[in-house]
Structures are given as structure tokens and as C-alpha cells.
Amino acid sequence: MVEYKVQNYDASTGKVTITDLEQSKVDEIKEYYSETKVNERKLNQIRNIRNEKLSETDYLAMSDNTMSDEMKTYRKNMRDIPQDYSADKYDELLSRDSDGKLTHSVWTKPS
């Protein structure tokens, strides 16, 4: 059986102690980093981004506006996320450039 240790730093004494990590904590950490949980967190991020992008264009869907075909397609594509993408595409959807902007083409709003 693998033993898991944890380092604890006491700022008041400046000492580090090493103790065994409780099995329940080990299980909790393993669960948190499991593929299923990681994908759930990515999917939540994708949904939040999608909802934000849709809300940015909601005013165009009002009855006194005529929406372009490009914008209709864009909004449809937003609504179709995440069912149009499998878990192996989540990293692509969340990919950002050096300025922090999303790089996947699905996020690009038509002008």
C-alpha cells in the first residue's frame, strides 16, 4: 500500500512536520483529480463562457431587431455547446492565447 505524507508548516515556530495523510483525504484528492471530475469542471467553465457570450448578444434577439444570418448561426452554435463537443475537445474550447482570449473559432462573434 502506498503511503501519502503531508508537510505542515507552523509559521509561529518555523518548523515543518511530516504526517501521514488520512485515507479519506487521499480518496477526496483522487476523486477531485479524476477524469470525470476534471471534465465536469471544464464543462462548467464552457457553459459559463457560453452563457456569457449569449447574454452579450441577447439584445439582438429582441423583436425590434433584425438579426443577421451570421448572428443567428453564432447564437445557435452557442446554444449547441456542449452537446456538439465531446470531452476530448474541452481543452480546445478552453484554449486561450497569450492575451487570455479564447482561441477556438466557435467563440468568435460575427461583426
Coordinates of C-alpha atoms in Angstrom, one line a residue:
M1 CA 0.0 0.0 0.0
V2 CA 1.2 3.5 -0.9
E3 CA 1.7 5.9 2.0
Y4 CA 0.8 9.5 1.5
K5 CA 2.6 12.1 3.5
V6 CA 1.8 15.8 4.0
Q7 CA 4.1 18.6 5.1
N8 CA 2.7 21.0 7.6
Y9 CA 4.5 24.3 8.3
D10 CA 4.0 26.1 11.6
A11 CA 4.6 29.8 11.0
S12 CA 4.9 30.5 14.7
T13 CA 7.7 28.1 15.2
G14 CA 9.2 27.9 11.7
K15 CA 9.1 24.1 11.9
V16 CA 7.9 21.6 9.3
T17 CA 6.3 18.4 10.4
I18 CA 5.5 15.4 8.2
T19 CA 2.5 13.4 8.9
D20 CA 0.5 10.6 7.2
L21 CA -2.4 11.8 5.1
E22 CA -5.7 10.3 6.2
Q23 CA -7.1 7.8 3.7
S24 CA -10.3 9.8 3.4
K25 CA -8.3 12.8 2.3
V26 CA -6.4 10.7 -0.2
D27 CA -9.6 9.5 -1.6
E28 CA -11.0 13.0 -1.7
I29 CA -7.9 14.2 -3.7
K30 CA -8.1 11.3 -6.1
E31 CA -11.8 12.0 -6.7
Y32 CA -11.1 15.7 -7.3
Y33 CA -8.5 14.9 -9.9
S34 CA -10.3 12.1 -11.5
E35 CA -11.0 12.4 -15.2
T36 CA -14.7 12.6 -14.6
K37 CA -14.5 15.5 -12.1
V38 CA -11.9 17.3 -14.2
N39 CA -14.2 17.1 -17.2
E40 CA -17.2 18.3 -15.1
R41 CA -15.3 21.4 -14.1
K42 CA -14.2 22.0 -17.7
L43 CA -17.8 21.6 -18.9
N44 CA -19.0 24.1 -16.2
Q45 CA -16.4 26.6 -17.5
I46 CA -17.6 26.1 -21.1
R47 CA -21.2 26.6 -20.1
N48 CA -20.4 29.8 -18.2
I49 CA -18.5 31.1 -21.2
R50 CA -21.3 30.1 -23.5
N51 CA -23.9 31.8 -21.3
E52 CA -21.8 35.0 -21.1
K53 CA -21.4 35.0 -24.9
L54 CA -25.1 34.5 -25.4
S55 CA -26.0 37.3 -22.9
E56 CA -23.7 39.7 -24.8
T57 CA -25.9 39.3 -27.9
D58 CA -29.4 38.8 -26.2
Y59 CA -30.3 42.4 -27.1
L60 CA -30.1 41.4 -30.8
A61 CA -32.9 38.8 -30.3
M62 CA -35.4 41.4 -29.3
S63 CA -38.5 41.7 -31.5
D64 CA -37.5 45.2 -32.7
N65 CA -34.2 44.0 -34.2
T66 CA -33.5 42.0 -37.3
M67 CA -30.7 39.6 -36.7
S68 CA -28.3 38.7 -39.5
D69 CA -28.0 35.1 -40.6
E70 CA -24.4 35.1 -39.3
M71 CA -25.6 36.2 -35.8
K72 CA -28.4 33.6 -35.9
T73 CA -25.9 30.9 -36.7
Y74 CA -23.5 32.2 -34.0
R75 CA -26.2 32.1 -31.3
K76 CA -27.4 28.6 -32.5
N77 CA -23.8 27.4 -32.2
M78 CA -23.6 28.8 -28.7
R79 CA -26.8 27.1 -27.7
D80 CA -25.5 23.8 -29.1
I81 CA -22.5 23.9 -26.9
P82 CA -21.7 21.5 -25.1
Q83 CA -23.7 18.7 -26.9
D84 CA -21.7 19.4 -30.1
Y85 CA -18.4 18.7 -28.4
S86 CA -17.1 15.6 -26.6
A87 CA -14.9 15.7 -23.5
D88 CA -11.7 15.3 -25.7
K89 CA -12.5 18.7 -27.2
Y90 CA -12.9 20.6 -24.0
D91 CA -9.3 21.7 -23.8
E92 CA -9.6 23.1 -27.4
L93 CA -12.7 25.1 -26.4
L94 CA -11.0 26.5 -23.3
S95 CA -7.7 27.3 -25.1
R96 CA -6.5 30.9 -24.8
D97 CA -3.8 33.0 -26.4
S98 CA -1.1 34.9 -24.6
D99 CA -3.6 37.8 -24.1
G100 CA -6.1 35.5 -22.4
K101 CA -8.5 35.5 -25.3
L102 CA -10.3 32.3 -26.3
T103 CA -8.9 30.9 -29.5
H104 CA -11.5 28.4 -30.7
S105 CA -13.4 29.7 -33.7
V106 CA -16.8 28.9 -32.1
W107 CA -16.3 31.8 -29.7
T108 CA -15.7 34.4 -32.4
K109 CA -18.7 36.7 -32.7
P110 CA -19.6 37.9 -36.2
S111 CA -19.3 41.6 -36.8

